[in-house]
Short mmCIF file of C-alpha atoms and ligand atoms in Angstrom, two decimals:
data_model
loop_
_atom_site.label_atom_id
_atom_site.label_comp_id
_atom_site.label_asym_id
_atom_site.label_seq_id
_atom_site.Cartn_x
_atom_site.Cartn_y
_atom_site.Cartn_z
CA UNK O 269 0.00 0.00 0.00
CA UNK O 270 2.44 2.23 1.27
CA UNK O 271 5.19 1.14 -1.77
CA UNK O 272 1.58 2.00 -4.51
CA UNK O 273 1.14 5.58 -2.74
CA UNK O 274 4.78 6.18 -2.98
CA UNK O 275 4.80 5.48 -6.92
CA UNK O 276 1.77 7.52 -6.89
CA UNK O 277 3.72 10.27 -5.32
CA UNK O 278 6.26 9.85 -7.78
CA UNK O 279 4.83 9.97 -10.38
CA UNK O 280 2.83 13.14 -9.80
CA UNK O 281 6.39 14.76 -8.53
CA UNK O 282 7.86 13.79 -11.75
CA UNK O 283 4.18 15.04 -13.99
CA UNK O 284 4.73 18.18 -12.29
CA UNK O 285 8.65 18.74 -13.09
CA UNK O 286 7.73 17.99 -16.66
CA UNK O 287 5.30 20.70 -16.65
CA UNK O 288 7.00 22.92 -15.41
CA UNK O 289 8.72 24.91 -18.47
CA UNK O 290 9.23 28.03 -19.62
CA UNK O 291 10.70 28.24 -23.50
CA UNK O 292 11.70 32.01 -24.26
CA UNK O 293 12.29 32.77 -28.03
CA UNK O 294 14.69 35.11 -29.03
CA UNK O 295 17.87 35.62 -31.72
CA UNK O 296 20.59 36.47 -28.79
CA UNK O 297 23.13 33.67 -29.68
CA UNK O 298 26.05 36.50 -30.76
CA UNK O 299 28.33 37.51 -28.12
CA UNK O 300 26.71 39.94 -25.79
CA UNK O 301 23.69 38.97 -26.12
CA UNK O 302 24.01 35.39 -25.50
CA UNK O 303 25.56 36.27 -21.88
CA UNK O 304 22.76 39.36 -21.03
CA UNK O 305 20.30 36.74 -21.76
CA UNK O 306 21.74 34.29 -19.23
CA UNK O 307 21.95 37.09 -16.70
CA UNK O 308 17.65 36.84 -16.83
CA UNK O 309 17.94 33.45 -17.06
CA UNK O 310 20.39 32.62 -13.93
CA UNK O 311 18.03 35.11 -11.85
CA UNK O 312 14.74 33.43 -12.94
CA UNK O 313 16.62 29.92 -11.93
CA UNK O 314 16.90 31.10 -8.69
CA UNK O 315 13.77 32.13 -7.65
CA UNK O 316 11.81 29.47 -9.64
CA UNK O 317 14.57 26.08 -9.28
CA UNK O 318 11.95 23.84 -10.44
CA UNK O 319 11.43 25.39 -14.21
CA UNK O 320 13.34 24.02 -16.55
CA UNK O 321 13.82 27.06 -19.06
CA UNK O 322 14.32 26.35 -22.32
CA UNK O 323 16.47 28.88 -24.83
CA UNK O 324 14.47 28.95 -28.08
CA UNK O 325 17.23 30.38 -29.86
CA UNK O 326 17.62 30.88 -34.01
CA UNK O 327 20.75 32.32 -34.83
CA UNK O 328 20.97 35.39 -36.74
CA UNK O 329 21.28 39.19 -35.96
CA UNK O 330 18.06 41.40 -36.14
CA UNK O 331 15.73 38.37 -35.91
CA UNK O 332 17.15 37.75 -39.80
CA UNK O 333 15.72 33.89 -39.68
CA UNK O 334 14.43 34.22 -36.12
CA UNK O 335 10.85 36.34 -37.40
CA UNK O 336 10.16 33.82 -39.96
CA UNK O 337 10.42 30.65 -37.58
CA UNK O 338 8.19 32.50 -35.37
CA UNK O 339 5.72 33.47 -37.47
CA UNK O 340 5.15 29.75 -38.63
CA UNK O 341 4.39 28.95 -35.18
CA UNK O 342 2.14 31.81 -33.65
CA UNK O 343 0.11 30.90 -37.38
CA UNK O 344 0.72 27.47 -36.87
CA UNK O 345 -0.83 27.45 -33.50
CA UNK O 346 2.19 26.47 -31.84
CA UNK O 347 3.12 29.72 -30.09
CA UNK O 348 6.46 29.88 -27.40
CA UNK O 349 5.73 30.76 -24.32
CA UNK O 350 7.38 34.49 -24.53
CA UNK O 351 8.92 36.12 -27.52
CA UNK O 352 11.39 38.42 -28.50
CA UNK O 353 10.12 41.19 -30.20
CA UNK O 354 10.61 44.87 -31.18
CA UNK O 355 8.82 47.38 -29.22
CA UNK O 356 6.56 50.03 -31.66
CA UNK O 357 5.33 48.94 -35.35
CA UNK O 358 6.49 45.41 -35.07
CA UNK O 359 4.91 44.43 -31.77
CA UNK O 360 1.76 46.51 -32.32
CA UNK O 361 1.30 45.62 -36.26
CA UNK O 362 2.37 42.56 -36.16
CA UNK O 363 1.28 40.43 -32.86
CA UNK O 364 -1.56 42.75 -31.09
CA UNK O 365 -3.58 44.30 -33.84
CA UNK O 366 -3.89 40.61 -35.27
CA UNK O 367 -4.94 39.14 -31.67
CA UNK O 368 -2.17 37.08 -30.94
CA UNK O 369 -1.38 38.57 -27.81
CA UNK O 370 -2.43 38.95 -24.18
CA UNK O 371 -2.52 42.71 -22.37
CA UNK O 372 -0.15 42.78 -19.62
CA UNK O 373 -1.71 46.13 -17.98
CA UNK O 374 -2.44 44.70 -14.79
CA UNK O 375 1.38 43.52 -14.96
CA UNK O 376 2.72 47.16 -15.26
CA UNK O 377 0.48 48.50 -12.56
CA UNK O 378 0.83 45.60 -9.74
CA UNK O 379 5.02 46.02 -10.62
CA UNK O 380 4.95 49.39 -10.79
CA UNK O 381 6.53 50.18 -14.11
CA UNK O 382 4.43 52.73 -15.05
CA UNK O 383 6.05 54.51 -12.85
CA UNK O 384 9.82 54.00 -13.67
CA UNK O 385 9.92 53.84 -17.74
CA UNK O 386 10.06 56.90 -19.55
CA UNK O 387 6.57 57.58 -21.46
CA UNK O 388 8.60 57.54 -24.79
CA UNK O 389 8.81 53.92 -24.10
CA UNK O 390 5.66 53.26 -22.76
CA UNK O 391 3.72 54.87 -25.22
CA UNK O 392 5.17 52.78 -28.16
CA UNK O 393 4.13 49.48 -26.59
CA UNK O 394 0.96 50.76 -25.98
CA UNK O 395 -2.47 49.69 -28.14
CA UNK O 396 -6.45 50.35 -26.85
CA UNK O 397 -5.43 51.88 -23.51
CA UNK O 398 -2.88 48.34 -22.51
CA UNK O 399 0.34 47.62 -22.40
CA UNK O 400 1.21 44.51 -24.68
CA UNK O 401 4.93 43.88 -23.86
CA UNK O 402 7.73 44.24 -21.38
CA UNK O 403 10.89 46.20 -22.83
CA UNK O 404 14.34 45.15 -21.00
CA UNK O 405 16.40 47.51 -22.90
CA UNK O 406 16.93 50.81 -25.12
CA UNK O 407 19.19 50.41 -27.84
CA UNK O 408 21.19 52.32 -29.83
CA UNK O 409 21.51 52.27 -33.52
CA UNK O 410 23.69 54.89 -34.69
CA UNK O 411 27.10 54.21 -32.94
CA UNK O 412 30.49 54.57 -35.04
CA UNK O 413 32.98 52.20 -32.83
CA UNK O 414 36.82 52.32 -33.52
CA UNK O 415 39.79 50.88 -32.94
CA UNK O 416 41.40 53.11 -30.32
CA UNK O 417 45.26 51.70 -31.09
CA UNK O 418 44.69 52.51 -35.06
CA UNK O 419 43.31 55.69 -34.44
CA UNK O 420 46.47 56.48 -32.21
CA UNK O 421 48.58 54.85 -34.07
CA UNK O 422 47.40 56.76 -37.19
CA UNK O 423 47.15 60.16 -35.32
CA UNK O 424 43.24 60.16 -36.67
CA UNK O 425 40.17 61.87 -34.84
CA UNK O 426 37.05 60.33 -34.92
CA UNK O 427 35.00 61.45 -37.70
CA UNK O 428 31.79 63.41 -36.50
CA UNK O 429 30.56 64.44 -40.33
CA UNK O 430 30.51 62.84 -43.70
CA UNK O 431 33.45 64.78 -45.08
CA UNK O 432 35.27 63.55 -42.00
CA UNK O 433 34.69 59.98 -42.26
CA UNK O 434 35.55 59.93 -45.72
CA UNK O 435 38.98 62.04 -45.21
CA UNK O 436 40.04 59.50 -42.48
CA UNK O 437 38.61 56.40 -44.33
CA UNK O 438 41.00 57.58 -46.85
CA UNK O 439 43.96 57.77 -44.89
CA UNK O 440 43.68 54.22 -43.12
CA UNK O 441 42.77 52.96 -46.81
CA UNK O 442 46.50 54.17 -47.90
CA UNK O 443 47.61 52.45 -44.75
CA UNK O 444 46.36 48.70 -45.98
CA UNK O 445 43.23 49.19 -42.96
CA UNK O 446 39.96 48.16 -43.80
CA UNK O 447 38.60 51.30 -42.75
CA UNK O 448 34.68 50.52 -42.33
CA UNK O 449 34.15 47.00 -41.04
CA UNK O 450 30.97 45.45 -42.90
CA UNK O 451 28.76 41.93 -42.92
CA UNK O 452 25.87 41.44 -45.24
CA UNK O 453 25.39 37.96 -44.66
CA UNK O 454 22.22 38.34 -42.80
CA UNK O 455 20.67 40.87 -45.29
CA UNK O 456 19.87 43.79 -42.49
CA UNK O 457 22.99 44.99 -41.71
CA UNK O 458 23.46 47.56 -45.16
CA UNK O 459 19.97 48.37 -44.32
CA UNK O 460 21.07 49.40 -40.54
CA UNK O 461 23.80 51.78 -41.86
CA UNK O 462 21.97 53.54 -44.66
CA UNK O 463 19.35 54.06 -41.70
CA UNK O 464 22.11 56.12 -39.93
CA UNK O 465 22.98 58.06 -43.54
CA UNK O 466 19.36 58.97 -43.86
CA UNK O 467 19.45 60.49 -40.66
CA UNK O 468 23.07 62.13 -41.29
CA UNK O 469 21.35 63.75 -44.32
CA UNK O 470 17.48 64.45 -42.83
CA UNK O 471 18.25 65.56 -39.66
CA UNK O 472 16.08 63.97 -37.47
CA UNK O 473 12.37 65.52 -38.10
CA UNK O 474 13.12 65.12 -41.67
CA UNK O 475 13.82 61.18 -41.03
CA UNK O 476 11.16 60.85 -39.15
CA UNK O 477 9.26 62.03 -41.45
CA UNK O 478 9.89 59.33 -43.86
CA UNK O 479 7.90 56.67 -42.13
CA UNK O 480 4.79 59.45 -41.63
CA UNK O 481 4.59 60.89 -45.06
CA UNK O 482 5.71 64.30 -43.77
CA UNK O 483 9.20 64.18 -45.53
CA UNK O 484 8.89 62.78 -49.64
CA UNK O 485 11.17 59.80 -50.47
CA UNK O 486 12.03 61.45 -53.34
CA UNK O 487 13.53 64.46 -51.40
CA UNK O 488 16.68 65.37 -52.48
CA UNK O 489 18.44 64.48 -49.07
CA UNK O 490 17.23 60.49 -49.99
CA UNK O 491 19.29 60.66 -53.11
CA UNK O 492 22.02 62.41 -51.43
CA UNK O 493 22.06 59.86 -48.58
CA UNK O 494 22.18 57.09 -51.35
CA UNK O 495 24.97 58.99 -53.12
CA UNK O 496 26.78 58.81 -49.58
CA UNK O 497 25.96 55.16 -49.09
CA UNK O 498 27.46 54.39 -52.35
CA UNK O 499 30.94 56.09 -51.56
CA UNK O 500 31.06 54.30 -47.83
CA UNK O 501 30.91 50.81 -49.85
CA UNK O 502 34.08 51.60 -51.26
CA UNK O 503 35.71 51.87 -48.42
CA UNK O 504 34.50 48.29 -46.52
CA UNK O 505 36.17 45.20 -46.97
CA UNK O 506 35.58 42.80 -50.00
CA UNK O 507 34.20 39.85 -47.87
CA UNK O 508 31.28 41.48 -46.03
CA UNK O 509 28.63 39.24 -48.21
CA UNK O 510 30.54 36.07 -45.72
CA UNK O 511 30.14 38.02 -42.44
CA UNK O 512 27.69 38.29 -39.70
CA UNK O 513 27.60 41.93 -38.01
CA UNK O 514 29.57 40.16 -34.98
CA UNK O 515 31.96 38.63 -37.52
CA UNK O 516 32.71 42.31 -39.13
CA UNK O 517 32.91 43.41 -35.25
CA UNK O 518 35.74 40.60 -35.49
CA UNK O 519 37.42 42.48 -37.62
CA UNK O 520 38.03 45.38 -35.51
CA UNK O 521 38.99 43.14 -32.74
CA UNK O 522 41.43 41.66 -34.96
CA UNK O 523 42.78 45.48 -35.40
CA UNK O 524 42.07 44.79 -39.40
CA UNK O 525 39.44 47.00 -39.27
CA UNK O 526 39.20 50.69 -38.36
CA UNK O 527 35.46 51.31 -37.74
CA UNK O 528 32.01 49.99 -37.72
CA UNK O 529 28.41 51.34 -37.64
CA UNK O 530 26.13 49.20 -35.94
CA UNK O 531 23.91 49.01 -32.35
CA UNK O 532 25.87 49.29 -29.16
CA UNK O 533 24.98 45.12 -29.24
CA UNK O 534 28.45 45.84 -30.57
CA UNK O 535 29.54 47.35 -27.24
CA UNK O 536 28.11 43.99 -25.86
CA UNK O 537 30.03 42.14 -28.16
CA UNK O 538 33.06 43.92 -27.74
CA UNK O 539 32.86 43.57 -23.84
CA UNK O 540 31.98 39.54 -24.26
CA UNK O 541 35.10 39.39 -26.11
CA UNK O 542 37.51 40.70 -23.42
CA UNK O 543 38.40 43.32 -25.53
CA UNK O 544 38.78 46.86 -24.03
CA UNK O 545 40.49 48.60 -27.22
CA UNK O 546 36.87 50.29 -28.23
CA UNK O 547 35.77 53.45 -28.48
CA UNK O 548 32.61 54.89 -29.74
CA UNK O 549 31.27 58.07 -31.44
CA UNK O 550 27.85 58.84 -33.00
CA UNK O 551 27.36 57.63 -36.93
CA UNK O 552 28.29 61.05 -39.08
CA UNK O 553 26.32 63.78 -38.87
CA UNK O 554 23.89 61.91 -36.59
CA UNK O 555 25.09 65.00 -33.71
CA UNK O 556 22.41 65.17 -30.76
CA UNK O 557 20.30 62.22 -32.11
CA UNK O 558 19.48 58.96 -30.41
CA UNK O 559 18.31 56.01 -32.90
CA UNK O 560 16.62 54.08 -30.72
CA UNK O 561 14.91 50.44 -30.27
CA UNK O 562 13.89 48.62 -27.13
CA UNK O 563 13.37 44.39 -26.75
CA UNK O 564 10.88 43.26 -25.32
CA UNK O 565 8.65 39.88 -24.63
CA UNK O 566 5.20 39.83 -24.28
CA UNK O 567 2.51 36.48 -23.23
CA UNK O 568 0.80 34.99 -26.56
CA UNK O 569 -2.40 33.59 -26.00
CA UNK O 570 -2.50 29.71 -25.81
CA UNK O 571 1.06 30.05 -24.02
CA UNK O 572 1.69 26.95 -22.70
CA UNK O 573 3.65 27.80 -19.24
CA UNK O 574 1.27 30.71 -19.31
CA UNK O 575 2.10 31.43 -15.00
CA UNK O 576 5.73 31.13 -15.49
CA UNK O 577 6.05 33.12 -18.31
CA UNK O 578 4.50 35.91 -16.10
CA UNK O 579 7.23 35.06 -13.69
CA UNK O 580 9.76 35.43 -15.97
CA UNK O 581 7.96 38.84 -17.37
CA UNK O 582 8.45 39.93 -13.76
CA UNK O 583 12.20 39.28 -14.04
CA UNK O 584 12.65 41.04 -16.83
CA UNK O 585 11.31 44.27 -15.71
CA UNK O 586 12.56 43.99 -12.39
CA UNK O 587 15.44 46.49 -11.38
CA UNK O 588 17.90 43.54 -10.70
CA UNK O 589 16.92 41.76 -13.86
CA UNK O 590 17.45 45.42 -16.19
CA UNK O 591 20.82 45.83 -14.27
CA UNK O 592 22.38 42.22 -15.18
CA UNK O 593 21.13 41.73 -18.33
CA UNK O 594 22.07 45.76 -20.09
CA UNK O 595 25.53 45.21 -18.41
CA UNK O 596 26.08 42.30 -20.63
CA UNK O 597 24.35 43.23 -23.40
CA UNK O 598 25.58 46.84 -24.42
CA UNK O 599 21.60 48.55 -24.06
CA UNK O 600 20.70 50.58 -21.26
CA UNK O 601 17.43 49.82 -19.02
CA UNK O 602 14.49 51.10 -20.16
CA UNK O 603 13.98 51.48 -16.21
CA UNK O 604 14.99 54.89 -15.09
CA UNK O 605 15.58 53.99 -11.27
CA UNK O 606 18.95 52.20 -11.63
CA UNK O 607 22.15 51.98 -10.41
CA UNK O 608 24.31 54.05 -13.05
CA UNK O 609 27.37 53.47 -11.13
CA UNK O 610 27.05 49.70 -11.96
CA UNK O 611 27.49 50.23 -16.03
CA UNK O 612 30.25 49.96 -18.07
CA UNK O 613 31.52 53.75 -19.70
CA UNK O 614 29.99 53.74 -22.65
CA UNK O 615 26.46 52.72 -21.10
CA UNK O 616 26.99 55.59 -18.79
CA UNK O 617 27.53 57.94 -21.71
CA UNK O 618 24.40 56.29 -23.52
CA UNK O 619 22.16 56.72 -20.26
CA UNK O 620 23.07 60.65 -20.68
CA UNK O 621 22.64 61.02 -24.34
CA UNK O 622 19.34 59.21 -23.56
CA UNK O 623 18.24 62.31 -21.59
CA UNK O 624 19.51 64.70 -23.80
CA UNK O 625 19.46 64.16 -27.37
CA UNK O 626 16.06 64.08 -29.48
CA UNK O 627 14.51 60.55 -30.15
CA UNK O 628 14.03 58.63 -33.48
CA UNK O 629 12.80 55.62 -33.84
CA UNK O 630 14.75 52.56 -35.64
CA UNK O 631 13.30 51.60 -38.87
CA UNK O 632 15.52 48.28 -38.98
CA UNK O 633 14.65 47.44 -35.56
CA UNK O 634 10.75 47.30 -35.55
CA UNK O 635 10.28 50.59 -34.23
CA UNK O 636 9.35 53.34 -37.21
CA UNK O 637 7.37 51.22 -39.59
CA UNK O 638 5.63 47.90 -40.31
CA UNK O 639 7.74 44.79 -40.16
CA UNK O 640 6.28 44.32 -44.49
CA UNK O 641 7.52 47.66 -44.91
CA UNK O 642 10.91 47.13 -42.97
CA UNK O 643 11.37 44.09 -45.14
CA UNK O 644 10.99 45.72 -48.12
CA UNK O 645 13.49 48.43 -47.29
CA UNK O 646 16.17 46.31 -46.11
CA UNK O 647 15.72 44.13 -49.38
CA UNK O 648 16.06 46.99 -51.69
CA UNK O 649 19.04 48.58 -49.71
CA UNK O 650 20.61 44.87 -49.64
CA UNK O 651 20.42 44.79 -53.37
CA UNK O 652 21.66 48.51 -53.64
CA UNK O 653 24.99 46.94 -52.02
CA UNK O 654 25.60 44.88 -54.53
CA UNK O 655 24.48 47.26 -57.31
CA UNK O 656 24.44 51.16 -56.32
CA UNK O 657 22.50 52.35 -58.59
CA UNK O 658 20.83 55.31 -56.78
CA UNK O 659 18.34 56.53 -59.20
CA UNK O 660 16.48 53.01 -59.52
CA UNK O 661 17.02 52.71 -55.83
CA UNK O 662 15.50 56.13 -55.18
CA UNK O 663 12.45 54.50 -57.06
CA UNK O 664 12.12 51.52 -55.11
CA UNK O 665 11.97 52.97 -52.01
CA UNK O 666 9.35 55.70 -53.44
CA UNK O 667 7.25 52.67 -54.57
CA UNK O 668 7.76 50.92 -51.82
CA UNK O 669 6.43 53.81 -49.53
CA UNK O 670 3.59 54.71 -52.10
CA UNK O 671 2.09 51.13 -51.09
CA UNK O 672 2.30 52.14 -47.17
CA UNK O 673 0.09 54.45 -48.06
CA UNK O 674 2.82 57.56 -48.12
CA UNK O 675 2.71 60.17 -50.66
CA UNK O 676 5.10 60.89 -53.19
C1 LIG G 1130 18.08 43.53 -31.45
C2 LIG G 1130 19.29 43.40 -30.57
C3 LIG G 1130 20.27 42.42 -31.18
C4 LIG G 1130 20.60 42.85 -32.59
C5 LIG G 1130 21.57 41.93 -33.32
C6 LIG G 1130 18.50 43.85 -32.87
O1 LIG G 1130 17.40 43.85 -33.72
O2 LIG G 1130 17.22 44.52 -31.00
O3 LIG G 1130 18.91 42.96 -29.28
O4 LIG G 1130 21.42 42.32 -30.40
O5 LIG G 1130 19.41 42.88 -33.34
O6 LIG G 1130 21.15 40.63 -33.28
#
């Protein structure tokens, strides 16, 4: 009797371990993000021991293969329990208008976050008076890292303008440097620097602009930003179409590269790396603007972990969980009530452009425009790479907006 109700026992202990997951979806495997992520994870582990987590990860930066996996199983009916996504267009378009998600207002008030994110951040994962998502981040887009040796070396400055960048891209060219570090592989990454050219060239009402109708895609400052784009390509190395962003980070690492645009995920990457030879100025002519993008992770409807995913939610917005995880991963908390003091330098200098420089959103990064749009933009830009021609380009992107419903 005693030996039946034991088995019993056991068997229940063993139903309930089983059921007890959480799977969280994302893209972090590069390094930086791989090791923010475990921050969450290690924290969750220790308040919940008996959920087994399991990392849902596809490989590939900006959600490049990651989106499309996803969206076969939210359709397919097969949703993970929390997801990665993009705070603004592509959380709103994409996941809540359609239904697939659960409001998480209740969340925000019983935690208190309404009260420690900035509005800026709240608003844009806002939809019908809820909140739909919980960021754990703000990132960056338009950061111009360096080699700090080369630049010594080299007696260079960091360029702040276009004619800057080009006069020291020059120079380190004459020197056998790759002077801009570049990786297409993923198909984004052209599409994330020409983001930062249109802004060099807009300012940033006139970018902004772009993704409300207010500025024309056939402005002028489009085709000069393409004519810009074109002249940086000369100047990156010959490989990029074999290289992940992290792998053209590699190359600056490797001191064979001068300089990179991309996210501060670079800083993460950078720091995962050991190496301490960075430094960081804004993309040219970007001066007093912050291209921004938060991650979040929301609760689908028909999760299947449904109370531990809450758990988890609670982690990530938590003040401990925003500390460990933007240490590792280069962002800065989209919590205003942290400790500054426990950031690395160039998260500190982030956290005080953050206050002071005017917003835009990130088209690249899910927060300016629908994800169909985004796609469309980063294809065209991908194809301008390997042939800049600007005034078919210029055309594209004018068609491609005309079907968003902007005018010409
Ligand atoms: C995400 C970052 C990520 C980067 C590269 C961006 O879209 O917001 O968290 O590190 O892609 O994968």
């Amino acid at each position: 009797m005693v030996k039946r109700l034991l088995v019993v026992l056991l068997a229940l202990v063993v139903t309930l371990a089983v059921a007890s997951k959480l799977e969280v979806f994302s893209w972090w495997t590069a390094g930086g993000e791989a090791e923010g992520l475990q921050e969450l994870f290690n924290i969750y582990s220790k308040l919940y021991p008996g959920v087994e987590i399991i990392n849902a990860t596809v490989a590939g930066g900006a959600g490049a293969q990651a989106k499309a996996v996803l969206k076969t199983r939210m359709l397919g009916g097969d949703p993970p329990d929390t997801f990665q996504v993009h705070a603004g267009r592509e959380l709103i378009d994409t996941w809540v208008k359609t239904g697939f998600m659960e409001p998480l207002t209740e969340l925000f008030i019983s935690e208190g976050w309404t009260k420690v994110m900035p509005k800026g951040i709240l608003d844009i994962i806002s939809y019908n008076g809820e909140y739909w998502s919980v960021p754990v981040n703000i990132h960056r887009a338009n950061v111009l890292w360096y080699n700090k040796t080369i630049f010594e070396k080299y007696g260079l400055k960091p360029p702040k303008t276009f004619d800057e960048f080009f006069d020291v891209a020059e120079k380190l060219k004459a020197k056998g440097i790759i002077p801009l570090a570049f990786g297409t592989k993923d198909g984004w990454e052209a599409a994330h620097v020409f983001e930062t050219v249109l802004i060099g060239t807009l300012g940033a009402e006139g970018y902004r602009g772009l993704w409300t109708g207010k500025t024309k895609w056939s402005d002028p400052r489009v085709t000069q930003a393409l004519e810009i784009f074109a002249k940086m390509l000369k100047y990156v190395n010959p490989d990029h179409a074999a290289r992940t962003w992290d792998e053209a980070c590699a190359l600056i690492v490797e001191g064979k590269a001068a300089m990179n645009i991309m996210g501060d995920w670079a800083a993460g990457y950078f720091m995962a790396k050991g190496f301490e030879d960075f430094g960081w100025t804004l993309a040219p002519n970007n001066e007093g603007i912050f291209d921004a993008l938060s991650d979040s992770f929301g609760l689908p409807k028909g999760a299947k972990n449904r109370e531990n995913v809450i758990a988890f939610l609670k982690v990530l917005g938590s003040k401990e969980g925003q500390e460990a995880f933007n240490i590792k991963k280069g962002s800065i908390p989209a919590r205003t009530d942290v400790n500054k003091d426990l950031f690395p330098a160039y998260q500190k200098s982030a956290m005080e452009d953050w206050l002071k420089h005017e917003i835009v959103p990130s088209v690249m990064h899910g927060a300016a425009a629908p994800e169909s749009w985004v796609t469309e933009f980063k294809d065209v830009i991908a194809l301008f790479v390997a042939r800049p021609d600007v005034k078919t380009t210029q055309k594209a992107l004018i068609s491609i907006a005309r079907l968003h419903g902007m005018p010409e």
